[in-house]
Coordinates of C-alpha atoms and ligand atoms in Angstrom, one line a residue:
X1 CA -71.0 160.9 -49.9
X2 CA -69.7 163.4 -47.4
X3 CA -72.1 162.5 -45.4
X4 CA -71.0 158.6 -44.8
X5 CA -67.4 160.3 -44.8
X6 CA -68.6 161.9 -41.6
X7 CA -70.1 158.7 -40.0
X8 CA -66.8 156.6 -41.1
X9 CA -64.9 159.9 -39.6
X10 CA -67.1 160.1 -36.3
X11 CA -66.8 155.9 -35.9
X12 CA -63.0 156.3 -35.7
X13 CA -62.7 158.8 -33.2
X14 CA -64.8 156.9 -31.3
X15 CA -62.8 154.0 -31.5
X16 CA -59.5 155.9 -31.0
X17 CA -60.6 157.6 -27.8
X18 CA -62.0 153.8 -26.5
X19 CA -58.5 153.1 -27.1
X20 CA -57.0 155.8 -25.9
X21 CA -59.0 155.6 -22.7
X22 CA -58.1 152.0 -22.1
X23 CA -54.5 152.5 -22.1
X24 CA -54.7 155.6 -19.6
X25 CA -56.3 153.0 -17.5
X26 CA -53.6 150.5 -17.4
X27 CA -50.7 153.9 -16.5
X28 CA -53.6 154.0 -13.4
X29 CA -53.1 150.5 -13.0
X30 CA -56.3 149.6 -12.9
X31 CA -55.4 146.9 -15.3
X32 CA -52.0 146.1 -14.1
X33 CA -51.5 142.3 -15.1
X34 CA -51.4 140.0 -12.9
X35 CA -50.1 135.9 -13.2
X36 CA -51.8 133.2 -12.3
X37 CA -50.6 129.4 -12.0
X38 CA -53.3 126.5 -12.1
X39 CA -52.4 123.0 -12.7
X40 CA -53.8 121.5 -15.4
X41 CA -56.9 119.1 -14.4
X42 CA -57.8 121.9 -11.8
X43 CA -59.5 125.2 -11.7
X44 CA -58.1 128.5 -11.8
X45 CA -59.8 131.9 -11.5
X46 CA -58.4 134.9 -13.2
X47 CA -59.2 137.7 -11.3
X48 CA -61.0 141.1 -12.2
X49 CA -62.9 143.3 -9.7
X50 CA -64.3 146.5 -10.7
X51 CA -62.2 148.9 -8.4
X52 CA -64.1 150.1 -5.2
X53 CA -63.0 153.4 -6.3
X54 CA -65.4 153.5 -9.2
X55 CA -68.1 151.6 -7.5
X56 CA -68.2 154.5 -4.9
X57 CA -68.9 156.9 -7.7
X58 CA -71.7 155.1 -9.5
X59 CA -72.9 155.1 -5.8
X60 CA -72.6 151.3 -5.2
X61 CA -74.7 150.3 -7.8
X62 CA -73.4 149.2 -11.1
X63 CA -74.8 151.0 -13.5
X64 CA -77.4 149.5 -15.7
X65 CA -75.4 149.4 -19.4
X66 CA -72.6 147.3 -17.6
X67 CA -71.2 144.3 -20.1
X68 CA -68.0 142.0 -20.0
X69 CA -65.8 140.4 -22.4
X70 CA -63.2 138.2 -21.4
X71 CA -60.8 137.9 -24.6
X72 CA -57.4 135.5 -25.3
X73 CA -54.2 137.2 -26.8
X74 CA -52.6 135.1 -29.1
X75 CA -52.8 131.2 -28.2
X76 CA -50.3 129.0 -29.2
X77 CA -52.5 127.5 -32.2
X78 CA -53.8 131.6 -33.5
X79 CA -51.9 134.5 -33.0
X80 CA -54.7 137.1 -33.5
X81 CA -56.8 137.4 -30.4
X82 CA -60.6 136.2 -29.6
X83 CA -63.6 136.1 -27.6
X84 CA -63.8 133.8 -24.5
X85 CA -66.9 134.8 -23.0
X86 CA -69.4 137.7 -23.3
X87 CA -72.1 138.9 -21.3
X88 CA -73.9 141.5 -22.6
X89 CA -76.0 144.7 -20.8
X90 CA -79.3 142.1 -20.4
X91 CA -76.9 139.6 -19.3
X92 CA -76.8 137.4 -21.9
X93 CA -74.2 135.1 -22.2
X94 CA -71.8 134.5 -25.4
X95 CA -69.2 131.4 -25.2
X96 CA -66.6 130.5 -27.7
X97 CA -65.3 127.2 -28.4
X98 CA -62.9 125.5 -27.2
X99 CA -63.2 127.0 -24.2
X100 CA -67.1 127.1 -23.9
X101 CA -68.2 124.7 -21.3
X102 CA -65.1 125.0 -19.1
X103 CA -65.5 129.0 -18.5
X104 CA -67.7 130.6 -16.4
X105 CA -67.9 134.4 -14.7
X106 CA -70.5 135.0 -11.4
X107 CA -74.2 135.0 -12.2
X108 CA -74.6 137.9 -10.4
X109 CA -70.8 139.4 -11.7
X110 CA -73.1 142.6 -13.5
X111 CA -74.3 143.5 -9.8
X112 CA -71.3 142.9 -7.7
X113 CA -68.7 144.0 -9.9
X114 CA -66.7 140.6 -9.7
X115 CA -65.9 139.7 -13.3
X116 CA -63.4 136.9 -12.3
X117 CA -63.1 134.4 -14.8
X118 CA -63.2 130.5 -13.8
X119 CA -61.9 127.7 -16.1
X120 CA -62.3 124.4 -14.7
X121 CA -60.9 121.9 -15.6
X122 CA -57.4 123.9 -17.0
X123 CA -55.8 122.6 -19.9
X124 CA -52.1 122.8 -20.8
X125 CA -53.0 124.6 -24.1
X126 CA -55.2 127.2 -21.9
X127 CA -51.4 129.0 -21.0
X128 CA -52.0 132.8 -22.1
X129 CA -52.5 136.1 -21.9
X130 CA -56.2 137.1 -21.3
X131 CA -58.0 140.6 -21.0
X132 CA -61.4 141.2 -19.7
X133 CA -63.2 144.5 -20.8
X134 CA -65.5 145.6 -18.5
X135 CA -67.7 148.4 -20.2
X136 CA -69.8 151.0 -17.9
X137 CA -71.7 154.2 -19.1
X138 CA -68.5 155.4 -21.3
X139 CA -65.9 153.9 -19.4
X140 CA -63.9 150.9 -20.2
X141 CA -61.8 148.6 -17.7
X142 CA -59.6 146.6 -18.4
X143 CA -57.8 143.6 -16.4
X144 CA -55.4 141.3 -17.8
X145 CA -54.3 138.0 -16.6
X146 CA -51.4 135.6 -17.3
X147 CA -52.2 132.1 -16.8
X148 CA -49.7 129.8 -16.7
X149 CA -50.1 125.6 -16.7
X150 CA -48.0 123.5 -14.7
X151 CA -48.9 119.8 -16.0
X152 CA -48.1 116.8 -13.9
X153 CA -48.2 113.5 -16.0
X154 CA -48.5 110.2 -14.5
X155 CA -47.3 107.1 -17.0
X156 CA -48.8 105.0 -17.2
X157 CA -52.1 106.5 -16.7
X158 CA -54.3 105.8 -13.6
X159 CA -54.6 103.4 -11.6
X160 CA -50.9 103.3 -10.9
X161 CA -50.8 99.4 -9.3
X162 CA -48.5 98.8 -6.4
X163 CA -45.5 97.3 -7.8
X164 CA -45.3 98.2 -11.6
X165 CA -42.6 101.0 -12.0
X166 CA -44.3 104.7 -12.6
X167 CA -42.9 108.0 -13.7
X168 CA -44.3 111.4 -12.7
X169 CA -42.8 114.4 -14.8
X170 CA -43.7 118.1 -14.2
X171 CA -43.5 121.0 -17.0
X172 CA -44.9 124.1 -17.3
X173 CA -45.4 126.8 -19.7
X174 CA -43.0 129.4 -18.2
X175 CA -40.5 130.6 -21.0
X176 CA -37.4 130.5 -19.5
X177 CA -35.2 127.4 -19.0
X178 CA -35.1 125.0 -16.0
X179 CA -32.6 124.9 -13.6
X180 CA -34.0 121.9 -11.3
X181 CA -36.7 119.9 -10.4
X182 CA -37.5 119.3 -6.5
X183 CA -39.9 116.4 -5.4
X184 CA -41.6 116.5 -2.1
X185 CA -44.4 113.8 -0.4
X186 CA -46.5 114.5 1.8
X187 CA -44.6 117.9 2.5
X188 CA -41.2 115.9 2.6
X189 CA -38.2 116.6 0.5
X190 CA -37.6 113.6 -1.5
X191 CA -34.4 111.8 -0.8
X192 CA -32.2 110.9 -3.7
X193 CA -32.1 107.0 -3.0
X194 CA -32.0 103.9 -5.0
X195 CA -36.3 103.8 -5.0
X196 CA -36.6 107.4 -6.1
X197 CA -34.4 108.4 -8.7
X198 CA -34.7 111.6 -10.5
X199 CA -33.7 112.0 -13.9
X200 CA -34.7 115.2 -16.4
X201 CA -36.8 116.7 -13.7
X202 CA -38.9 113.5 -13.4
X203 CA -39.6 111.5 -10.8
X204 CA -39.4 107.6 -11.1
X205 CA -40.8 104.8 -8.5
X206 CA -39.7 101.7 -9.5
X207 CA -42.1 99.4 -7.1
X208 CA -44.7 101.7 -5.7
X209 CA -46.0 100.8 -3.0
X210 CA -49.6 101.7 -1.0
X211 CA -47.3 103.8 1.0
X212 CA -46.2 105.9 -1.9
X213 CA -49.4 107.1 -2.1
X214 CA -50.5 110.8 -1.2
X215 CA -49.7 114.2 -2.2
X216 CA -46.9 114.5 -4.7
X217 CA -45.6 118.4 -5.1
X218 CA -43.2 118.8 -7.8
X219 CA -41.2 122.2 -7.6
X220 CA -39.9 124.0 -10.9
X221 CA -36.7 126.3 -10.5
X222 CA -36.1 128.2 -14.0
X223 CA -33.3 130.3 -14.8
X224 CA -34.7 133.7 -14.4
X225 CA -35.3 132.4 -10.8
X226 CA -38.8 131.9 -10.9
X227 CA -40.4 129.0 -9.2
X228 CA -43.1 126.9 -9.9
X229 CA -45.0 124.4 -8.1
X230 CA -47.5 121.7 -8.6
X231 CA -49.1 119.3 -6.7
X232 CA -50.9 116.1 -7.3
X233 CA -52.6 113.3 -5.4
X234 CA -51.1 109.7 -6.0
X235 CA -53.7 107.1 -5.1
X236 CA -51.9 103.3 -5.6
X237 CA -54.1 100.3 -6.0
X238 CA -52.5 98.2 -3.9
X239 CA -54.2 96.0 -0.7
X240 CA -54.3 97.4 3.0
X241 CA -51.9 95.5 5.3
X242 CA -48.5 93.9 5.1
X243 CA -47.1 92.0 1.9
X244 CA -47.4 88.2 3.1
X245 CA -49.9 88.4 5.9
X246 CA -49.7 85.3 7.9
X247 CA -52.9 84.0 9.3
X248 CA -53.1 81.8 12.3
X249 CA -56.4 79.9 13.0
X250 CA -56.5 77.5 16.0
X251 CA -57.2 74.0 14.9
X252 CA -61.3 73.1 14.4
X253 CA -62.0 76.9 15.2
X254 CA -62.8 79.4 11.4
X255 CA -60.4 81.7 10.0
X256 CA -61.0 84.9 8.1
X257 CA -57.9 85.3 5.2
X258 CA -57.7 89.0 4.6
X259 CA -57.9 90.6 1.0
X260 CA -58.6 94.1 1.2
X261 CA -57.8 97.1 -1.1
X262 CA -56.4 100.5 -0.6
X263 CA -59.0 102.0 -2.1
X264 CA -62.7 102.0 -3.2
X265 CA -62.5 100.9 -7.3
X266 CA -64.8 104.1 -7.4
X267 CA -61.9 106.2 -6.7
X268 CA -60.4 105.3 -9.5
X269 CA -63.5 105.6 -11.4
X270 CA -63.9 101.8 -11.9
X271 CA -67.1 99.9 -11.2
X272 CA -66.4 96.6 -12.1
X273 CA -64.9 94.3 -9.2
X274 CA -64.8 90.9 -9.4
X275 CA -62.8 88.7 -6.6
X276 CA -61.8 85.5 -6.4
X277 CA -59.4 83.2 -4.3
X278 CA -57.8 80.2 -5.1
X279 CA -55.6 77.4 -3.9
X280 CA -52.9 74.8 -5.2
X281 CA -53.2 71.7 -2.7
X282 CA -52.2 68.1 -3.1
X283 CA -52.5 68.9 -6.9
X284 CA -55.7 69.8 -7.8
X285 CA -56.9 73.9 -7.7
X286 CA -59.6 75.0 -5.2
X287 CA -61.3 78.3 -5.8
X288 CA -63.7 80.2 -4.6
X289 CA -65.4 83.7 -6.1
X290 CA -66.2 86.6 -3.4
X291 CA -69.0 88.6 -4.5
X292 CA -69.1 91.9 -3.0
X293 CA -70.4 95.5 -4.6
X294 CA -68.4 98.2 -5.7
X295 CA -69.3 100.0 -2.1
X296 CA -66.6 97.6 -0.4
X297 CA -63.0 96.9 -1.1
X298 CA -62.8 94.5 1.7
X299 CA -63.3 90.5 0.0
X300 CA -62.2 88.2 2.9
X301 CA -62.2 84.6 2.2
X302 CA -64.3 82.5 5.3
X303 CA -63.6 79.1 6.6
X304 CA -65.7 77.6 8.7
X305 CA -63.8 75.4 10.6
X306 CA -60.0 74.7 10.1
X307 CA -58.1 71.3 10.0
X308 CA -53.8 70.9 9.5
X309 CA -54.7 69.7 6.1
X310 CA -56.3 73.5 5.3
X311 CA -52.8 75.3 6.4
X312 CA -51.0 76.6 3.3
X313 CA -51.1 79.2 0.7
X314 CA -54.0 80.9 -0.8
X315 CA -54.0 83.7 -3.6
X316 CA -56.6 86.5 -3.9
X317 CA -57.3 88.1 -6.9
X318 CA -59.3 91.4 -7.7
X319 CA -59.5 93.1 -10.8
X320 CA -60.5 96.7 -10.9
X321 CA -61.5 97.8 -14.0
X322 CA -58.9 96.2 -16.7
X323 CA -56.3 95.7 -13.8
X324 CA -55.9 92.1 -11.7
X325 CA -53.9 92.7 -8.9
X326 CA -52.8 89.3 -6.3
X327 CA -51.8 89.0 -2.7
X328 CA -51.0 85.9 -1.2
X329 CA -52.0 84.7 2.0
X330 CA -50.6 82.0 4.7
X331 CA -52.9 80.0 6.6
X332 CA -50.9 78.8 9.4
X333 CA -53.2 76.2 11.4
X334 CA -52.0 76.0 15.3
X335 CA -52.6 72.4 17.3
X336 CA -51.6 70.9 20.7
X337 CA -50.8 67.3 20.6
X338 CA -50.9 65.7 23.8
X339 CA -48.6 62.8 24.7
X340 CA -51.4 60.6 25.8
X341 CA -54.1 60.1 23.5
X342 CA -57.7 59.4 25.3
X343 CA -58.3 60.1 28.8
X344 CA -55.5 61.4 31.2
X345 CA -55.2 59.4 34.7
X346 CA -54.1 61.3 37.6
X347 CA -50.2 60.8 38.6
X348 CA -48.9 60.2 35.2
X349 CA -46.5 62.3 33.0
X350 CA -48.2 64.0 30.5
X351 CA -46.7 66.5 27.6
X352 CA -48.6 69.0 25.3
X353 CA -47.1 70.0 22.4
X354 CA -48.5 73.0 20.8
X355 CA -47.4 73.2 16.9
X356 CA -48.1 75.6 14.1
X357 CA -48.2 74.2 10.3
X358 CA -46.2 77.7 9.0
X359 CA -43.1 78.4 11.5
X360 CA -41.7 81.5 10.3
X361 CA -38.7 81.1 12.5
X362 CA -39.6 83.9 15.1
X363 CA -42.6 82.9 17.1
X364 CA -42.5 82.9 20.6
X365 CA -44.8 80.2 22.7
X366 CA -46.7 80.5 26.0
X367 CA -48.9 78.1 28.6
X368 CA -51.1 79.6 29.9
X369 CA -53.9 77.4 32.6
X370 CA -57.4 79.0 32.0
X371 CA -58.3 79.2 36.0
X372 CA -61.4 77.5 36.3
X373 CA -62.8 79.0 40.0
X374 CA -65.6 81.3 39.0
X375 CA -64.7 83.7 41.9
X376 CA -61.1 84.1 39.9
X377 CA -62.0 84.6 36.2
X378 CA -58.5 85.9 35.6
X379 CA -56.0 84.2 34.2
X380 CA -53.5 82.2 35.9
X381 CA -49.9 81.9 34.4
X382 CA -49.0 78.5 34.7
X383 CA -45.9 79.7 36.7
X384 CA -47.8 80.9 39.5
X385 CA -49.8 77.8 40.2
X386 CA -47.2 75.9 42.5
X387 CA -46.9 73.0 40.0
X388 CA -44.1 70.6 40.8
X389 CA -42.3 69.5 37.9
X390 CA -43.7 71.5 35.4
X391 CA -40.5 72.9 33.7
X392 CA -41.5 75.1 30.7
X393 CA -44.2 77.8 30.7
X394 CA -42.8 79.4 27.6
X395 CA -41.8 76.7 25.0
X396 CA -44.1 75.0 22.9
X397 CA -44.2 71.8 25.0
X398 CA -45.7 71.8 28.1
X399 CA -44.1 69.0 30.8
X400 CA -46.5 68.1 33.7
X401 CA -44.5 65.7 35.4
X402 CA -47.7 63.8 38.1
X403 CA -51.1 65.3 36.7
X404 CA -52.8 65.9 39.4
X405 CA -56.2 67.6 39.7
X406 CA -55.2 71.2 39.8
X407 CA -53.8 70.4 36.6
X408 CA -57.7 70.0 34.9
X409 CA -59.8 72.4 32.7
X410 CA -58.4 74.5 29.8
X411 CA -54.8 75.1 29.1
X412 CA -54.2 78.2 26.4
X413 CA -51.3 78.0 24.2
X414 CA -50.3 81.4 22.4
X415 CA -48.2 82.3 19.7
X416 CA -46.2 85.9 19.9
X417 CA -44.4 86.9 17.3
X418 CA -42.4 90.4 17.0
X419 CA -45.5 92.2 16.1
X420 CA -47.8 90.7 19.4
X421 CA -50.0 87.6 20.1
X422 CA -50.8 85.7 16.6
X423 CA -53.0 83.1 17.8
X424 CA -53.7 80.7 20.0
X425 CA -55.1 77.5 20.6
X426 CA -56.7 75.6 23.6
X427 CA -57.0 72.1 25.4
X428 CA -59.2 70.6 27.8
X429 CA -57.3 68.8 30.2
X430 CA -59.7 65.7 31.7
X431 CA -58.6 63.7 34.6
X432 CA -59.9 59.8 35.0
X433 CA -59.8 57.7 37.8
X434 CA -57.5 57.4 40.7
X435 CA -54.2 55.4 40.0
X436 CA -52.1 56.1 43.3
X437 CA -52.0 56.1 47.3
X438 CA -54.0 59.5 47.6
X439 CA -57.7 58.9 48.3
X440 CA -59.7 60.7 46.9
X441 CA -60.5 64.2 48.9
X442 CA -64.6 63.9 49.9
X443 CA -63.6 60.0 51.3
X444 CA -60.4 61.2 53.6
X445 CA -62.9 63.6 54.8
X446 CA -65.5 61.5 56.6
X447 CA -62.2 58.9 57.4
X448 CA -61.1 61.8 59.8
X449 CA -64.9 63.0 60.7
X450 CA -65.0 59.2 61.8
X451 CA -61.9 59.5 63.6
X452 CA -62.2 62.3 65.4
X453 CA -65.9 61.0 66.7
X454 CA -64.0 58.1 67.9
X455 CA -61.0 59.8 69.3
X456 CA -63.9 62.3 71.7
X457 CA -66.4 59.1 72.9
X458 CA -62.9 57.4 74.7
X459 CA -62.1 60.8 76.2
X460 CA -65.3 61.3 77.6
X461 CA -65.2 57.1 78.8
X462 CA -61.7 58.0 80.6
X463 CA -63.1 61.2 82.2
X464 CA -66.1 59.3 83.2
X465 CA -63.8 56.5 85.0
X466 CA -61.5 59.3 86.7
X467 CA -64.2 60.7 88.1
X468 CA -65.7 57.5 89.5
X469 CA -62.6 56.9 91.3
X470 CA -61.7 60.0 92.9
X471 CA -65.3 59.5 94.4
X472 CA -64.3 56.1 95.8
X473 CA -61.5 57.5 97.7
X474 CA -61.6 61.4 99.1
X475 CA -65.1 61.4 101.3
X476 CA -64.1 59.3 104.2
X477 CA -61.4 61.4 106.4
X478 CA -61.5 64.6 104.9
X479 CA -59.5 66.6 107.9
X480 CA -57.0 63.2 107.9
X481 CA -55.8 64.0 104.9
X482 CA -55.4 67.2 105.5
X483 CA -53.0 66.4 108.3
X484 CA -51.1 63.6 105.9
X485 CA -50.8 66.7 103.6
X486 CA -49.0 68.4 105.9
X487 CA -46.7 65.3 107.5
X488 CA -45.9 63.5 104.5
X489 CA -43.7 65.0 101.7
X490 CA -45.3 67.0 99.0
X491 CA -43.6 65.0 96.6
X492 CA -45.7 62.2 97.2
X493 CA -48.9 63.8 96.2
X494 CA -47.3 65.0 93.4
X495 CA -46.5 61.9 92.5
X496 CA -49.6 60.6 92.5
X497 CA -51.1 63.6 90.5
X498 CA -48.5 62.7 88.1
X499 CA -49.7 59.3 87.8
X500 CA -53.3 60.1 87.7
X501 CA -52.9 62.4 84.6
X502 CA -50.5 59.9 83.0
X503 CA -53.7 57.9 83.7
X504 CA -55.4 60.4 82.2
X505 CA -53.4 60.9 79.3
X506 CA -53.1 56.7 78.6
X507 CA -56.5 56.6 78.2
Ligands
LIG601 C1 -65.2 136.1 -7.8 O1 -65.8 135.1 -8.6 C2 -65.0 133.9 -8.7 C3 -65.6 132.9 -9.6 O2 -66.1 133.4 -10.8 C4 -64.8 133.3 -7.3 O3 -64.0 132.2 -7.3 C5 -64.2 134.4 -6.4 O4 -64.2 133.9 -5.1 C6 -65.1 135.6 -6.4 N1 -64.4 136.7 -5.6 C7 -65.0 137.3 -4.6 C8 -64.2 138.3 -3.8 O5 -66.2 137.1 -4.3
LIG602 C1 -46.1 119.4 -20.8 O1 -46.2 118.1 -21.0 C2 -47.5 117.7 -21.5 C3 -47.5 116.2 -21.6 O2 -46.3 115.6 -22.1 C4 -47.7 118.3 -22.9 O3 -49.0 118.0 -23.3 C5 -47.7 119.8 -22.7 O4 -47.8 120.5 -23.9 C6 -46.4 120.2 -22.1 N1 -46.4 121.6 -21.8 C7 -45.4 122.5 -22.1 C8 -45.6 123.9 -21.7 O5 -44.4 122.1 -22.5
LIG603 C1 -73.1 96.9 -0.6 O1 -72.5 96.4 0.6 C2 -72.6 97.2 1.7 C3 -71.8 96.5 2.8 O2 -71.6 95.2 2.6 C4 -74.1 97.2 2.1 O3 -74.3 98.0 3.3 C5 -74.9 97.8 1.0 O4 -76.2 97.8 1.3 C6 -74.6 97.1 -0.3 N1 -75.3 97.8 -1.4 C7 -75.9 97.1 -2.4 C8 -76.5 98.0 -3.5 O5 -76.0 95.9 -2.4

């Protein structure tokens, strides 16, 4: 009897100097308590290192009967506090539920004196105070650590699709009342417009689009000044690119109608793709399905080879997961219609007219002659070649006024609209037979080889026949005509040279 009165006695002591001893530590502040903030979804560690002060004196080496426990005060379901996680002296491990899979402390936390405690993911019922007791030969310290839960909730739950409203609200486990709720994306404060309205602290998009995608960081200003902060990556399925792309195909060439999305369905945990585009024309529904694996979000529809008749609308549909999303695309099919159908003849008036199915109002036209000399692959504006009659370069008819044969080989038509060239569609100018005065060039070439041969043969006859009849006249009184040279007037002979190259140039 006295003697389990002594045990009972001895056990209390024990248990009041433990005590005793771990509140002297916190006055030391070995165990001052510390806050931490970890949105829900995410990690947080709760720090607790075993001071370097006592590692020094158990000569950096952790004594062998080192253990751990990591306890709750008080949750919001139990006020009485309980284990989280224990590792004993030969390092085995004790977890509690809830929290067992989600917590975790450094395999090697018994030799390096980090007894941090990680929960991953947070919950919004984790919020608490915790306390880890780190036990050493007969020493006891003790950390405590707030954690506090921000939660960010998205409605309607992931994926958030482009277009249908969404509301993102912020709350957090922080006692005190709140004063305001500050939005910021992508590091910017949130303007208060007619797309982003705030009301209680939430945020609202009414038509999200791709663009409202990124970070999100919602900041929490309570009444006892403390703020609190959150942030949380937005991803939007939605497609890449504008709203109502606009394709333009030239006429007989294939066109490629975009449909691609702003993210891979794996991203938003989503496997199942399935694609498909369709069409409404002259009553009756085309449709085509795009198979493609979950390792693309690209599902472009291909056609071959374009007509007018293909120009129009066509719809693409995806559906990730139980979500379809649409985006409609134009087909706008470009043509040149020439004014004379079948060959062209040289000297006649001809027009192009370059058209486009889908006019939107804005597009800009340009001629453009593909120069066909190899040795100047560039391309010549048709402004530059000194075309007469050709009046304008920029609208979509083109106006040659006498084709001639400058005017053959390809001539580019392009469409720009505000955002650059569109499209663009060619034609083959072909020249047939000669219609007017002009001969063609290789026969007015040997015409004038021909003349010119004839032109030289009488030269050389009327050189001949000068030089015949000087001979007939200057050898018989050479020193005689000296003498005349001297009595009769120069003129004279003068005259007569002037007469022979008259002569000379008669013939
Ligand atoms: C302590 O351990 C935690 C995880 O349990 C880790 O996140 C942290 O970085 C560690 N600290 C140091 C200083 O190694
Ligand atoms: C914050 O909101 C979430 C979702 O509505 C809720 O589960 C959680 O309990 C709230 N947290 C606090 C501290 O009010
Ligand atoms: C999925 O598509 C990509 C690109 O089209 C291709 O590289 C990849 O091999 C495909 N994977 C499977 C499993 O078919």
């Amino acid at each position: 009897m006295t003697l389990a009165s002594l045990v009972l006695f001895l056990t209390f002591t024990l248990l009041a100097f433990n005590a005793g001893h771990i509140l002297r530590g916190v006055a030391e502040g070995e165990s001052r308590e510390q806050k931490v903030w970890a949105r829900a979804g995410s990690s947080a560690v709760l720090p607790c290192h075993l001071s370097p002060r006592k590692m020094s004196k158990s000569g950096k080496q952790l004594p062998d009967k080192t253990s751990v426990l990591w306890k709750r005060h008080g949750g919001s379901a139990h006020q009485e506090s309980h284990m989280v996680l224990e590792v004993g002296y030969s390092g085995l491990r004790k977890m509690s539920l809830p929290m067992r899979p989600r917590v975790s402390v450094q395999d090697s936390a018994l030799h390096n004196g980090n007894f941090s405690l990680r929960i991953d993911p947070v919950r919004s019922e984790d919020a608490g105070l915790y306390e880890a007791q780190v036990a050493y030969n007969t020493d006891i310290q003790s950390c405590q650590v707030e954690l506090g839960v921000v939660t960010v909730t998205l409605s309607p739950p992931s994926p958030v699709v482009e277009n249908e409203p969404l509301l993102l609200s912020c709350n957090s486990s922080h006692r005190a009342s709140l004063v305001e709720t500050c939005w910021f994306h992508n590091g910017h404060l949130v303007p208060t417009s007619r797309t982003f309205c705030s009301l209680h602290g939430a945020l609202s998009i009414l038509r999200p689009a791709v663009s409202d995608a990124g970070s999100w960081r919602c900041q929490l200003r309570y009444s006892d000044n403390e703020i609190i902060s959150a942030t949380y990556n937005l991803q939007i399925l939605g497609f890449d690119g504008p709203m109502n792309p606009v394709v333009y195909a030239a006429a007989g060439s294939a066109a490629d109608l975009p449909c691609t999305l702003s993210y891979l369905p794996s991203a938003f945990g989503s496997n199942v793709v399935a694609a498909h585009w369709s069409r409404l024309a002259g009553g009756h529904l085309q449709d085509w399905d795009i198979s493609q694996n979950s390792s693309s979000r690209s599902f472009p529809l291909h056609l071959p080879e374009v007509g007018p008749g293909d120009a129009g609308q066509y719809r693409c549909a995806v559906s990730v997961g139980s979500k379809t999303i649409t985006r409609d695309v134009t087909l706008a099919v470009v043509t040149v219609t020439p004014s004379i159908q079948g060959p062209v003849s040289e000297g006649s008036r001809l027009l192009l007219i370059c058209s486009l199915t889908h006019p939107r109002g804005h597009e800009r036209f340009q001629w453009k002659h593909l120069d066909s000399v190899p040795t100047n692959s560039k391309l010549a504006v048709a402004t530059s070649h000194n075309l007469e009659g050709q009046r304008s370069q920029t609208g979509p008819t083109l106006e040659i006024l006498q084709v001639s044969q400058k005017d053959t080989g390809t001539w580019e038509c392009s469409i720009y609209g505000p955002e650059g060239r569109l499209g663009a569609v060619e034609y083959g100018l072909h020249i047939t037979g000669a219609q007017v005065s002009s001969p063609p060039a290789i026969f007015s070439g040997q015409v004038t080889f021909g003349l010119t041969l004839t032109l030289f043969l009488l030269l050389m006859v009327c050189v001949l026949a000068l030089a015949l009849q000087k001979r007939a006249r200057s050898p018989a009184f050479p020193a005689l005509e000296g003498m005349v040279a001297v009595t009769v007037p120069r003129k004279k002979e003068v005259q007569e040279n002037q007469k022979e190259k008259i002569q000379q140039t008669e013939c």
